[in-house]
């Protein structure tokens, strides 16, 4: 890669601030617009050609959303016009023509919309390939059939209006457009900017309303086409219903469809003739499936929100049973319960649970953002290099501890040391950015102290083994850390020194060795104590000593 494309930044790349526009674009690109592994993409592939529309383009998405609004109208108008023929050739005809015109424009636009090749998962941008694919699929025929205004064309060529059944059936072809609503809901369910619960809830409401509306309109259509109007479900209540208001008939139809859907059965309206009874049988069978679909989805949504609470209660009950069977002391049982409750309360803040599936670069950047300030204030790491800081921060683990809980036990084998981020501990009244456990780690001895939380505390933990691996190749940083640790030992209070008997003697040895290191060697001698005067006299494998 050319050096002109390389930029240096004091922070990891992922921490650099992005504009809101970039974030929206990243969120809007579907994960399916990704090439298969091994597929080579040239630099200009994602740049569409002239007169080719990308399916993830924001303007095209807005156009699709606008069409969904028109689909909602078509879903209501098509069954309504079948039942009430007067509006099909009256007040709703101009609206239908305008809606059909928009969908005709969309048919033309589809000839220029790139599509995803399922074999390579790349966008196809060739005009001829796009057009050929659209024309040869059944989508094109259904789009045209659902858009052509058959009744208006018949009136244009014949000069008179025809209200036959055939045009009402052809108008139902517009329900083909409902697939756009289904695609919209699928996209919204995956969009994190919207609540998944409410998207699913609105979808279930729409399905129910459409089922009731369609059934009500078909019930009314059957009543109007029966040979004896009084021998129908509505004719027994409203004898001249065909000459009454359209909205009166629609209200009766929706009322009976709703009563039948909910299986209430008040008895004021009921199926009278043979056709209505047959349709009611199939409608109620359909309602069984619809009811199961609605109840199943609602149960899933409600139970999903309560699963975490149920799991917490089960875990607490298991602790009670375990403590009872093993006769644990009351104080230890309370610590176990407090830890379990805190675990569930802070589950959203535990980075292991949130970040475990993310790439290491993102995890490192987030850890850098969360813990960098605390590391800079910690005495042990003051003055170390940026490289070592990034390595240490990337492997830190965040933990929460409830009040009066032991973090480190005396004489415990050292495995980690901890940095306090927030809270307080019972050990010389430690506060934010203070460390515990480093004595056992540095001296490789059992922990000399018991460290207990005073209140709710957040700590970050560093593994002993990982710390040693990071320090070994970093000679300069190791010297800085040892110097910081030695200075910290010198500043310890007398009561702390008394807890570790060998510390005073160790400090004297450290001071002595430090003084030796500060002296600069001036004489080079060999193993036989002879001084080296010329470098040319040295041979391979000679042992040299500096004084």
Short mmCIF file of N, CA and C in Angstrom, two decimals, residues 1 30 91 98 106 242 326 383 450 452 459 471 475 540:
data_model
loop_
_atom_site.label_atom_id
_atom_site.label_comp_id
_atom_site.label_asym_id
_atom_site.label_seq_id
_atom_site.Cartn_x
_atom_site.Cartn_y
_atom_site.Cartn_z
N UNK A 1 0.86 -1.20 0.00
CA UNK A 1 0.00 0.00 0.00
C UNK A 1 0.89 1.24 0.00
N UNK A 30 -27.57 -2.99 4.01
CA UNK A 30 -27.96 -4.34 4.46
C UNK A 30 -26.75 -5.23 4.52
N UNK A 91 -66.50 7.90 -6.27
CA UNK A 91 -65.55 8.77 -5.59
C UNK A 91 -64.14 8.20 -5.51
N UNK A 98 -54.68 7.59 -9.61
CA UNK A 98 -53.43 8.23 -9.15
C UNK A 98 -52.51 7.19 -8.52
N UNK A 106 -43.15 2.96 -10.68
CA UNK A 106 -42.25 2.03 -9.98
C UNK A 106 -41.88 0.86 -10.88
N UNK A 242 -79.57 -2.47 0.81
CA UNK A 242 -78.92 -2.08 -0.44
C UNK A 242 -79.18 -0.62 -0.78
N UNK A 326 -25.86 -27.58 52.29
CA UNK A 326 -24.49 -27.61 52.79
C UNK A 326 -24.31 -26.85 54.11
N UNK A 383 4.05 6.87 33.25
CA UNK A 383 5.26 7.03 32.46
C UNK A 383 5.55 5.91 31.49
N UNK A 450 -6.24 -9.28 53.17
CA UNK A 450 -7.62 -9.53 52.76
C UNK A 450 -8.24 -8.20 52.37
N UNK A 452 -11.60 -6.18 51.14
CA UNK A 452 -13.05 -6.28 51.16
C UNK A 452 -13.65 -4.95 50.71
N UNK A 459 -14.21 -2.67 39.56
CA UNK A 459 -12.77 -2.85 39.43
C UNK A 459 -12.47 -3.38 38.03
N UNK A 471 5.35 -7.57 29.90
CA UNK A 471 6.48 -6.83 30.47
C UNK A 471 7.81 -7.37 29.97
N UNK A 475 11.77 -3.68 27.96
CA UNK A 475 12.79 -3.43 28.99
C UNK A 475 12.64 -2.05 29.62
N UNK A 540 35.89 -15.37 20.20
CA UNK A 540 34.53 -15.87 20.41
C UNK A 540 34.43 -16.61 21.73
#
